[in-house]
Coordinates of C-alpha atoms in Angstrom, one line a residue:
X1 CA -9.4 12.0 22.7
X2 CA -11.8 9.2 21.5
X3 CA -14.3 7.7 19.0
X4 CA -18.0 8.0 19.4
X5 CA -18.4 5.0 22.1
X6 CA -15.3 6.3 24.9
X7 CA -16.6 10.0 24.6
X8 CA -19.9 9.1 25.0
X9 CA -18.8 7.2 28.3
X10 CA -16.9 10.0 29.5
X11 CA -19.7 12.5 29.3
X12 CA -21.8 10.3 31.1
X13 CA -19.4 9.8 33.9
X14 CA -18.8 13.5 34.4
X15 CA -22.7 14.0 34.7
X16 CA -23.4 11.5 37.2
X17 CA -20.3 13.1 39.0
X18 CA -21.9 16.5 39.3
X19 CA -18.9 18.1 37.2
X20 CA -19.9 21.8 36.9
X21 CA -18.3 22.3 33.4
X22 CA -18.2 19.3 30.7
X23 CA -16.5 20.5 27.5
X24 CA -16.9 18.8 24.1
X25 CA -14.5 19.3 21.7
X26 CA -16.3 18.8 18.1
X27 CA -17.1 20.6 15.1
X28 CA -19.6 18.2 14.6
X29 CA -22.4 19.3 16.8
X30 CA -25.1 17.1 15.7
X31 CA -23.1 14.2 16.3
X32 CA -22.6 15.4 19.7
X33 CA -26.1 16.1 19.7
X34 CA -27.4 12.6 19.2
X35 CA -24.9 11.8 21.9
X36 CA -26.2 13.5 24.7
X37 CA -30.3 12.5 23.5
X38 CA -28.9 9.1 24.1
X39 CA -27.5 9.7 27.5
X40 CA -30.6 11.7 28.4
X41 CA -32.5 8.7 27.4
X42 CA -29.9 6.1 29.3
X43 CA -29.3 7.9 32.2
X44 CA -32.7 8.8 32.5
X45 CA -32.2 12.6 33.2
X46 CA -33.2 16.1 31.7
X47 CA -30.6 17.9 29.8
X48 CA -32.1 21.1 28.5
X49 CA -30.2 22.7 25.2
X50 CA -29.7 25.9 23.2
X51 CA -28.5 27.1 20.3
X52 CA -29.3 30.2 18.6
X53 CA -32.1 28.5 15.9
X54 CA -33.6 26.0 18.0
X55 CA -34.0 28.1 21.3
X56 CA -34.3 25.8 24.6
X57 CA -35.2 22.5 24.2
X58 CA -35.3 19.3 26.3
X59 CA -33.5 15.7 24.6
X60 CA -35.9 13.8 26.3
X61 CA -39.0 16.1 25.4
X62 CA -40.7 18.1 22.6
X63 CA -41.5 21.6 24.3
X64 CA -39.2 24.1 23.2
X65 CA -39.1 28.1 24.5
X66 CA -37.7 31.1 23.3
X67 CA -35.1 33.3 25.2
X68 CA -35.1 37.0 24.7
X69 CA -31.3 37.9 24.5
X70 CA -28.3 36.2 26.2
X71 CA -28.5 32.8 27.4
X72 CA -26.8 33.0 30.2
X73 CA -29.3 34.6 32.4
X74 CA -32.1 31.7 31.4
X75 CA -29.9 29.1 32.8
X76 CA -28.7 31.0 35.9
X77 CA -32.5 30.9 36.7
X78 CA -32.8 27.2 36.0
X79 CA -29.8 26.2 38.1
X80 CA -31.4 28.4 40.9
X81 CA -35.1 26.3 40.5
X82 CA -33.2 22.8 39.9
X83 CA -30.9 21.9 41.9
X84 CA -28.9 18.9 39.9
X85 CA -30.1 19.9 36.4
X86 CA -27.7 19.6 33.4
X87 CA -27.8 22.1 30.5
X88 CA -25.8 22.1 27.4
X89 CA -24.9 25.1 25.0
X90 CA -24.5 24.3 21.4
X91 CA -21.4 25.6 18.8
X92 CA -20.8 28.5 21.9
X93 CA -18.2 31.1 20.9
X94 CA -16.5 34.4 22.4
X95 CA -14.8 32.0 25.5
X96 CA -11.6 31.6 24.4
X97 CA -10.1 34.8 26.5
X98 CA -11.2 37.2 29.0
X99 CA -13.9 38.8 28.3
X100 CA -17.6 39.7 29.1
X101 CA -19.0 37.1 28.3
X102 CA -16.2 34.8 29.0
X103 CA -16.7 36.3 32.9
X104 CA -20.6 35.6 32.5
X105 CA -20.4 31.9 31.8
X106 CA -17.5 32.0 34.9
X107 CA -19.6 33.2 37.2
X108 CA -22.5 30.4 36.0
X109 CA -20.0 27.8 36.6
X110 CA -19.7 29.0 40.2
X111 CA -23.3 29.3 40.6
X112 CA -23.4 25.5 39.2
X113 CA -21.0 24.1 41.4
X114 CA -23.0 25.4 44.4
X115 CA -26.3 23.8 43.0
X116 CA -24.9 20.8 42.4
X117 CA -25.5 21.5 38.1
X118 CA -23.8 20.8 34.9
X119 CA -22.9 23.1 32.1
X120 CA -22.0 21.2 28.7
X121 CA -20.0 23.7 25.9
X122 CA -19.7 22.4 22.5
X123 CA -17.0 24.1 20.8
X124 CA -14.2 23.2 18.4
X125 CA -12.8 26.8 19.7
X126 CA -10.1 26.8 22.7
X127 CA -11.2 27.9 26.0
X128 CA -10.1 30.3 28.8
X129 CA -8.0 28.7 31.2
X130 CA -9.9 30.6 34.4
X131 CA -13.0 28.2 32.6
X132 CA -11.2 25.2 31.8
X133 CA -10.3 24.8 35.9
X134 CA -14.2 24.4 36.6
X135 CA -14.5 21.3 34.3
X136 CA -13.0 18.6 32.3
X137 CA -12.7 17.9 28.7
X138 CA -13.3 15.2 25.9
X139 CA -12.7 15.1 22.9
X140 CA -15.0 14.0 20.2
X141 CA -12.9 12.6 16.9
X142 CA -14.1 12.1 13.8
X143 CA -15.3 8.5 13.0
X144 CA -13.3 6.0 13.6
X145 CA -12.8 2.9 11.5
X146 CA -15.7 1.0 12.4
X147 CA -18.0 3.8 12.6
X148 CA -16.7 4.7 8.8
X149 CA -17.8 1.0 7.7
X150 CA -20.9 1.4 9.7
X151 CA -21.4 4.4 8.0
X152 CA -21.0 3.0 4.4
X153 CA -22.7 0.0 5.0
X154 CA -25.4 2.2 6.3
X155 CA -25.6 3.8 3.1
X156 CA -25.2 1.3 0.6
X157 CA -28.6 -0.1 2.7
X158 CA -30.2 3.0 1.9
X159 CA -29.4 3.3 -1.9
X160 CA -28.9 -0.1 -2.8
X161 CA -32.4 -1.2 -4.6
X162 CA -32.3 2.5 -6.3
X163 CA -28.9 2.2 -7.5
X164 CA -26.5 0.0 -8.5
X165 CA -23.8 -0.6 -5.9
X166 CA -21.0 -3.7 -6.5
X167 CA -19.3 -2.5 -3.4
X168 CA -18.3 -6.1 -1.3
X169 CA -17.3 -6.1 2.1
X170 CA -13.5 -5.4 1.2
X171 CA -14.3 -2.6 -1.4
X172 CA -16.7 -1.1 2.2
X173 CA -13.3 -1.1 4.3
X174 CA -11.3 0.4 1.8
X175 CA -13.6 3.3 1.3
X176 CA -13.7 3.5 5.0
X177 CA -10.2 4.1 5.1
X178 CA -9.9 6.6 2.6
X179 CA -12.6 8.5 4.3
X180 CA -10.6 9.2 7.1
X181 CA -10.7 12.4 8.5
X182 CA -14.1 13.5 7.3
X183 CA -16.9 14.4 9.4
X184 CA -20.0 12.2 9.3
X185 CA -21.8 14.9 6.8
X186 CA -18.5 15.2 4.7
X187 CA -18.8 11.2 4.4
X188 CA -22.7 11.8 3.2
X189 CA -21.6 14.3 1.2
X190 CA -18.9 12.5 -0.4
X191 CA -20.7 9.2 -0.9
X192 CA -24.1 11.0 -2.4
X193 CA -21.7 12.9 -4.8
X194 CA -20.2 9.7 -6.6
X195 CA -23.3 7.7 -6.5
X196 CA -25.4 10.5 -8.2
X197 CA -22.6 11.7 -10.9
X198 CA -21.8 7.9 -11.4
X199 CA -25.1 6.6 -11.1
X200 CA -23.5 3.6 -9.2
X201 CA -20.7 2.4 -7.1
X202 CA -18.1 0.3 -8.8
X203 CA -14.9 -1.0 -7.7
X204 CA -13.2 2.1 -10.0
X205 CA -15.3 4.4 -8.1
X206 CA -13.1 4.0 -5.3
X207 CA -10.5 6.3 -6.7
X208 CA -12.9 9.3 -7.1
X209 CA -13.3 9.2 -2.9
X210 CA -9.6 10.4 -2.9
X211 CA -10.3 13.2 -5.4
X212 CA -12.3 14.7 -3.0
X213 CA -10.0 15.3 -0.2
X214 CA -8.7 18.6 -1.8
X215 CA -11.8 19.9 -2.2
X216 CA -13.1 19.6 0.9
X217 CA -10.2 20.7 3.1
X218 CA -9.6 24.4 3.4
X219 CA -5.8 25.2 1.5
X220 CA -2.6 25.3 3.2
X221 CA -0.5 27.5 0.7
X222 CA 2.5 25.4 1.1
X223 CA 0.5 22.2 0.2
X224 CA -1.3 21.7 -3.3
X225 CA -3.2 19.2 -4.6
X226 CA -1.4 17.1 -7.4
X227 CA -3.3 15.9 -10.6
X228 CA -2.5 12.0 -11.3
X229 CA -3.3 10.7 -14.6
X230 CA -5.0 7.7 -14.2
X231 CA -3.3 5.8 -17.3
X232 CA -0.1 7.3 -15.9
X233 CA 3.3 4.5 -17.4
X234 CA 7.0 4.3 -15.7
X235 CA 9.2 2.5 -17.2
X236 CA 11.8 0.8 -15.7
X237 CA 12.5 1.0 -12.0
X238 CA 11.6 -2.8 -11.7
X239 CA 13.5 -3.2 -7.6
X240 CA 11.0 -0.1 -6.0
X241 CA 7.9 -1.2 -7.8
X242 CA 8.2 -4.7 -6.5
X243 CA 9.1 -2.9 -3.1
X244 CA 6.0 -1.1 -3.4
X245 CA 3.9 -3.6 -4.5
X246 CA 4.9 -5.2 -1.1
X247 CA 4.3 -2.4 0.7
X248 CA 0.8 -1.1 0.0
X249 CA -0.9 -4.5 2.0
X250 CA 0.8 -3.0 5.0
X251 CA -0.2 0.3 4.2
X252 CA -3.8 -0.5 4.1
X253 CA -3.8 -3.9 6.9
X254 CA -6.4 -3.2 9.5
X255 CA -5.2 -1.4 12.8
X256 CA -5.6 -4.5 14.9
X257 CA -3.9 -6.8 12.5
X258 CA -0.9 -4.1 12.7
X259 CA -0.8 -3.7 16.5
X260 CA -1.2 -7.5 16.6
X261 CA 2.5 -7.8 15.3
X262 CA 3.3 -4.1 17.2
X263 CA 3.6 -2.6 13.3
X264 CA 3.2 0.6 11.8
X265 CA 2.6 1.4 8.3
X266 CA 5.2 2.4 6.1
X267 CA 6.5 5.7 6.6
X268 CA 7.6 6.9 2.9
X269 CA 10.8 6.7 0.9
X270 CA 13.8 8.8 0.5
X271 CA 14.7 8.6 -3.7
X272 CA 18.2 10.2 -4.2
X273 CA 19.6 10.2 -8.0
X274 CA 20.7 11.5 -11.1
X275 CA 18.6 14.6 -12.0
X276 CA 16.1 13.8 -14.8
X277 CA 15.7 9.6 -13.6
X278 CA 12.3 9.6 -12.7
X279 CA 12.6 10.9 -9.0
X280 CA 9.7 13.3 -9.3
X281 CA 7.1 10.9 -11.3
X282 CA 7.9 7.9 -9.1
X283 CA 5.6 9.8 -6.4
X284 CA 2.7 10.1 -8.9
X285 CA 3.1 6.2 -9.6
X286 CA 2.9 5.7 -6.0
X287 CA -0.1 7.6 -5.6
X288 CA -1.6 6.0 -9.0
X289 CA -0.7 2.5 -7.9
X290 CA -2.2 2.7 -4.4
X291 CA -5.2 5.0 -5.7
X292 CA -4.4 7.5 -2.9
X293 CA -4.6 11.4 -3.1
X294 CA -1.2 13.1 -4.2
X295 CA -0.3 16.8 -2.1
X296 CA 3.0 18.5 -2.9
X297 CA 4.2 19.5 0.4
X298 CA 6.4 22.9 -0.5
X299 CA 8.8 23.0 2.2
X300 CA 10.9 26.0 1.2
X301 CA 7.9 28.5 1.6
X302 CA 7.3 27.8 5.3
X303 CA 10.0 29.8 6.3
X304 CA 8.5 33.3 7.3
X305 CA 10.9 36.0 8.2
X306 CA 8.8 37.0 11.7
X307 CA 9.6 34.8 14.9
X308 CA 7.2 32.0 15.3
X309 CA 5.9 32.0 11.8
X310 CA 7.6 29.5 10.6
X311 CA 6.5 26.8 13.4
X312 CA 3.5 27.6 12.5
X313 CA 3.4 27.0 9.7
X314 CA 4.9 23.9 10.1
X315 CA 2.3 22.9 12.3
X316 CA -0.6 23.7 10.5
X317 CA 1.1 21.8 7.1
X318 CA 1.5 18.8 9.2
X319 CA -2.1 18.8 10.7
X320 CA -3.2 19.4 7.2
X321 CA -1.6 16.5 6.0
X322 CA -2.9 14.0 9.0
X323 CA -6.4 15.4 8.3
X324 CA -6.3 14.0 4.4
X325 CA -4.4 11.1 5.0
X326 CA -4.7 8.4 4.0
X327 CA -2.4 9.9 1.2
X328 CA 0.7 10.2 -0.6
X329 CA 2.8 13.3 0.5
X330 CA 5.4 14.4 -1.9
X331 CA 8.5 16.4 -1.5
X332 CA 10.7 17.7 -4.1
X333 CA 14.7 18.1 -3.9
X334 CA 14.0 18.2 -0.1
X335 CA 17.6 19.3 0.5
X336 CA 17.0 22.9 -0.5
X337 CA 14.5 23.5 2.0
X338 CA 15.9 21.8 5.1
X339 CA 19.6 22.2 4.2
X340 CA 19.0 25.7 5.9
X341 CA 19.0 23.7 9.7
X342 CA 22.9 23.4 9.2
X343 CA 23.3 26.8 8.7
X344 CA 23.0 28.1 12.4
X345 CA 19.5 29.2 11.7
X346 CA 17.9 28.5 15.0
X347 CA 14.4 28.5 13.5
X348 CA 15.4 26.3 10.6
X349 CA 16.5 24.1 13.2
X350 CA 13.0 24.0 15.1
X351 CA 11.4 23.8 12.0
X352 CA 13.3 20.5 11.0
X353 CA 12.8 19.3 14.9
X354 CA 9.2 19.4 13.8
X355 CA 9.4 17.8 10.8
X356 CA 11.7 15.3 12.0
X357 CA 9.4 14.5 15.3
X358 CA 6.3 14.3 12.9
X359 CA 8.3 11.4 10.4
X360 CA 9.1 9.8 13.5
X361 CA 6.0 9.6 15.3
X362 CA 2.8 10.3 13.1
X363 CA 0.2 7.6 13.2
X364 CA -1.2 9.0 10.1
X365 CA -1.1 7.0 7.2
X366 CA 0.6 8.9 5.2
X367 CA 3.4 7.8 2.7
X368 CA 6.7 10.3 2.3
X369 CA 8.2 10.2 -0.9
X370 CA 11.1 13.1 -0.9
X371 CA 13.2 13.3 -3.5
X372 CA 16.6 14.5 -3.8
X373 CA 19.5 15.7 -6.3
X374 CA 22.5 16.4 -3.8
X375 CA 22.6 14.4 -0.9
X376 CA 25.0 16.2 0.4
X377 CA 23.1 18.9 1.3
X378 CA 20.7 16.7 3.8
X379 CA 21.2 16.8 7.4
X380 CA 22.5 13.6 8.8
X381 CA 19.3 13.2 11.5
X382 CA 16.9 12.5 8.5
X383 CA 18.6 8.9 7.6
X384 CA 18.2 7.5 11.2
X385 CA 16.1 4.4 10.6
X386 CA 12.5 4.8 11.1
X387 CA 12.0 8.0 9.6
X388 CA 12.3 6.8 6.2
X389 CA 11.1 2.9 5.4
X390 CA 13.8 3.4 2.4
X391 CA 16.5 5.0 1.0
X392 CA 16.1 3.9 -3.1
X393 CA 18.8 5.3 -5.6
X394 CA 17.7 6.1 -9.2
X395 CA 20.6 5.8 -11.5
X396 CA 20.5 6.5 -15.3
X397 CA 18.7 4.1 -16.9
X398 CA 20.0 0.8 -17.9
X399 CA 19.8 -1.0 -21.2
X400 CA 16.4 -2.8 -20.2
X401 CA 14.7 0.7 -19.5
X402 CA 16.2 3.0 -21.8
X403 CA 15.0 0.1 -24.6
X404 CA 10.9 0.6 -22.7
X405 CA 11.1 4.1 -22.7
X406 CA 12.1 4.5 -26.1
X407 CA 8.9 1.9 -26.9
X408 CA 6.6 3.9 -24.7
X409 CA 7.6 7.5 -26.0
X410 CA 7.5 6.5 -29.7
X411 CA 4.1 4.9 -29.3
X412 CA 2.8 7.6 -28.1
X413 CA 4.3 10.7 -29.4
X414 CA 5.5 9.7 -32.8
X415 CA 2.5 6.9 -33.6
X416 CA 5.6 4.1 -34.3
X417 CA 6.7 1.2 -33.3
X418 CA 10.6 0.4 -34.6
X419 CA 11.5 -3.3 -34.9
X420 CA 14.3 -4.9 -32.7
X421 CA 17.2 -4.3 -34.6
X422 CA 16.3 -0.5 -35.2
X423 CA 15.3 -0.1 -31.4
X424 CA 18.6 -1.5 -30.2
X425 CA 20.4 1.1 -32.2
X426 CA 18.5 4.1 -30.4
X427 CA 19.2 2.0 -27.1
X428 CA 23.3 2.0 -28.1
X429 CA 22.7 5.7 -29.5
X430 CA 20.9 6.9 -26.0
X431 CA 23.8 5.6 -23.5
X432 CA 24.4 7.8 -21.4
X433 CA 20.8 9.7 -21.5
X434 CA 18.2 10.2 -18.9
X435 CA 14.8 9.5 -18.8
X436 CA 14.0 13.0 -19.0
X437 CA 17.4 13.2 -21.9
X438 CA 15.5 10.5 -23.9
X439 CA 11.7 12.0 -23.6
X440 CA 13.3 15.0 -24.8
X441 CA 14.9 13.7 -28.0
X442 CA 11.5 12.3 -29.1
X443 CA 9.1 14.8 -28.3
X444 CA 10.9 17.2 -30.3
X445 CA 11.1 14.8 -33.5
X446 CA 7.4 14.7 -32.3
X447 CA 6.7 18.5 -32.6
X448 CA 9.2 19.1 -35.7
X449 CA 6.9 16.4 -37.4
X450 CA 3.8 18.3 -36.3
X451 CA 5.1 21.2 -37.8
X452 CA 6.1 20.1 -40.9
X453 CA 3.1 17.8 -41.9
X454 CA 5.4 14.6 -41.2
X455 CA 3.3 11.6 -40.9
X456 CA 6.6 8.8 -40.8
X457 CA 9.8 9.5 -38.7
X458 CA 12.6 7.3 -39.8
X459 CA 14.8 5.7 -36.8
X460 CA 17.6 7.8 -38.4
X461 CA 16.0 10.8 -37.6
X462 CA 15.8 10.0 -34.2
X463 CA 19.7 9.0 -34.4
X464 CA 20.7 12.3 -35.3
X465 CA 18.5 14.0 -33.1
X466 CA 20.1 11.5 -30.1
X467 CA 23.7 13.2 -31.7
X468 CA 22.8 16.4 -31.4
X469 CA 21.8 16.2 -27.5
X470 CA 24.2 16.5 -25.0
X471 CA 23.1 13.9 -22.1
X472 CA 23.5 15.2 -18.5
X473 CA 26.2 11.8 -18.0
X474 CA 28.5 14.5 -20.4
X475 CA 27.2 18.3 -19.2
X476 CA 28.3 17.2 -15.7
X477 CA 30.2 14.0 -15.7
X478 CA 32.0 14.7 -11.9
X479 CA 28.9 15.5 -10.4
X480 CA 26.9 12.3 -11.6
X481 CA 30.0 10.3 -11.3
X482 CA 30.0 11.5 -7.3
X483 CA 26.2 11.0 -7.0
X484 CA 26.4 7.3 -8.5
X485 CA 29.1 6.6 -6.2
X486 CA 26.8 7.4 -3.1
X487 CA 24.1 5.8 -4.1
X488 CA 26.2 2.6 -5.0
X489 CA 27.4 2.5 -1.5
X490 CA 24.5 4.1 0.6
X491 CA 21.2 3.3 -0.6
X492 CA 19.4 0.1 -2.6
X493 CA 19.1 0.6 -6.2
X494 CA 15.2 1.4 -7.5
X495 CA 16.6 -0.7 -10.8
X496 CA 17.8 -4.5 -10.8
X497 CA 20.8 -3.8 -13.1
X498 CA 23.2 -1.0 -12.9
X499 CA 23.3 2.4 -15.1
X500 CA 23.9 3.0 -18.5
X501 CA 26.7 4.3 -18.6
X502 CA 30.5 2.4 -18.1
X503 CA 32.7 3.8 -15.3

């Protein structure tokens, strides 16, 4: 595997070796096209092409010619006339197995290693092995990091008098890094699609690359593309945002500035907690914060009752996910899906192995955030360091938090803001309460009011309403008193005080 430059010297090495077959693995055959024109041109021989539109042409010539049927037979006669010639077939199909034509293009690759010749396949399709002994293959990545920048800088050169572009050199390597995994027309593509519905390329700009990234990547059912509001608020959880606002200058540091201190980028976080604490909308702050593309990675539905289906499915998720990335990958109550490894299920064993293997050695930048309601449940192998950058705990919220929520909820759904001494009584009133307890209580003063033409909500409304609701602390008291205890002993706290409620 390789960028542009190593592939390129491969190639060139297997021609002046006289390898019979030379396969390219690319889907982007014009890239590999400009390629071989340059080492036509450098190693000042003839490689004839064809593809189905363009015929026969030369790399280093004009003339082009027509050939009536299969291929095949053309080059058989050229290999016959020219002894160490070099031919390349473009986007070639139907060899991945035995077949005819398989068995055609075998018994060219004996006829080229007998005239001293060279057969070049462009394919992103596997290839039969009886083939693949003839030959060697290279892989042709997408662009790599500098090729993105050169890319964008490339562009902004074109566009730049015509348009409006405020893009410096820092705002150029950030879009190249969220361009990963795109083609060099998917980049064109991409970049022509902001500039002409934005009319210019700001620094806010930079978040509609990532919104692009779903819509260019063919679905995986078990992973779906999460809307993140842009003006999205979390209150509270004051220790993990620090921690993340550390965090994303590692995320995005340069390859060679990480391999310079032998670092990786962070891996993702494990958030265990209370039900209804924010688990769930911490991974859509993440993604908001570090203006990356959310998926919801459904782990429960790649479990496929026929043998094998499951790995694959696994596998194809995972690829999925390193093909978008950079992004923010999230997993909800995680325990359900790969509690089933402990259950003697041998495939839900293999299909954890996979997962587990991927956390562990992806070089993808792709940030985890898993949440979870019973830690119980999760099998022992996923806390080994490494995996996991963190293990946060999200308790109920605390004093400080339930006093913003509170603030940010009745700004925005009831139109009010209560004075201290009538927002510390809701604080005592909601002790006890859950983010999700608390949001709750207000939107449905919020709807009642709709309803009945209210346009003022007294903070004794709220009060009652906070008297009618039982909290989770209360529906469930052993259960949260067990989860608090874990999380008190096991994992750092994602708040700098402790919960709102008294042992």
């Amino acid at each position: 595997m390789g960028n542009y430059v190593s592939t390129k010297a491969e190639i060139k090495n297997y021609i002046c070796a006289r390898t019979p077959l030379i396969v390219v693995d690319s889907s982007e055959r014009e890239r590999v096209e400009r390629m071989l024109k340059e080492i036509s041109k450098e190693l000042d021989v003839s490689i004839n092409y064809y593809t189905d539109e363009k015929q026969v042409c030369s790399f280093n010539g004009n003339a082009r010619q027509d050939v009536d049927g299969d291929p095949l037979h053309y080059i058989a006669t050229a290999f016959k006339k020219h002894r160490n010639s070099t031919f390349a077939i473009g986007d070639i199909k139907r060899i991945g197995e035995d077949n005819v034509f398989s068995r055609e293009v075998l018994n060219l690759l004996y006829l080229a290693k007998e005239t001293n010749c060279t057969l070049i396949l462009i394919t992103a399709d596997s290839i039969w092995s009886r083939l693949s002994q003839f030959g060697m293959l290279t892989t042709l990545e997408y662009p790599d990091m500098d090729e993105r920048i050169s890319q964008v800088e490339t562009f902004i050169g074109q566009f730049n008098g015509r348009y409006p572009i405020e893009w410096d050199p820092q705002d150029i390597r950030m879009a190249a890094t969220l361009l990963r995994g795109f083609s060099e027309i998917q980049i064109d593509n991409i970049l022509s699609t902001t500039l002409v519905s934005k009319q210019k390329l700001s620094k806010e700009h930079l978040f509609e690359l990532t919104e692009q990234k779903s819509k260019l990547y063919s679905a995986v059912p078990s992973i779906q593309a999460v809307n993140v509001n842009r003006n999205l608020e979390v209150s509270g959880l004051d220790n993990l945002k620090a921690w993340l606002n550390e965090k994303k200058s590692i995320f995005f540091a340069s390859d060679d500035a990480l391999k310079d201190r032998d670092l990786t980028t962070p891996k993702g976080i494990l958030l265990a907690g209370v039900p209804g604490c924010g688990k769930s909308l911490s991974a859509k702050m993440v993604a908001k914060e570090w203006e990356l593309p959310l998926f919801r990675f459904d782990l429960g539905t790649i479990y496929d009752k026929w043998v094998g289906e499951s790995e694959k499915k696994m596998k194809e998720a995972l690829q999925f996910i390193d093909n978008v990335s950079p992004c923010v990958v999230w997993v909800d109550e995680i325990e359900k899906a790969l509690s089933v490894s402990d259950t003697g299920n041998d495939t839900g064993k293999r299909v954890l192995g996979q997962f587990l293997f991927w956390l562990q050695e992806s070089k993808s930048r792709v940030f985890l955030v898993a949440t979870a309601n019973d830690i119980s449940l999760l099998p022992y192998e996923l806390f080994r360091k490494g995996r996991f950058s963190e293990i946060f705990f999200i308790d109920l919220p605390n004093a400080a938090e339930r006093k913003a929520i509170i603030e940010q909820y009745s700004r925005k759904a009831l139109h009010i803001k209560f004075d201290e001494s009538e927002t510390s009584e809701l604080v005592q009133a909601s002790k006890g309460f859950s983010y999700s307890d608390i949001e709750y209580v207000i939107k449905d003063t919020a709807q009642l009011a709709l309803l009945n033409g209210q346009t003022i909500i007294s903070k004794d409304l709220l009060l009652e309403k906070f008297k009618e609701i039982i909290p989770i602390s209360q529906t469930n008291p052993d259960k949260v008193k067990q989860i608090r205890k874990w999380g008190s002993e096991r994992a750092v706290a994602a708040s700098s005080k402790s919960g709102g409620i008294e042992e």
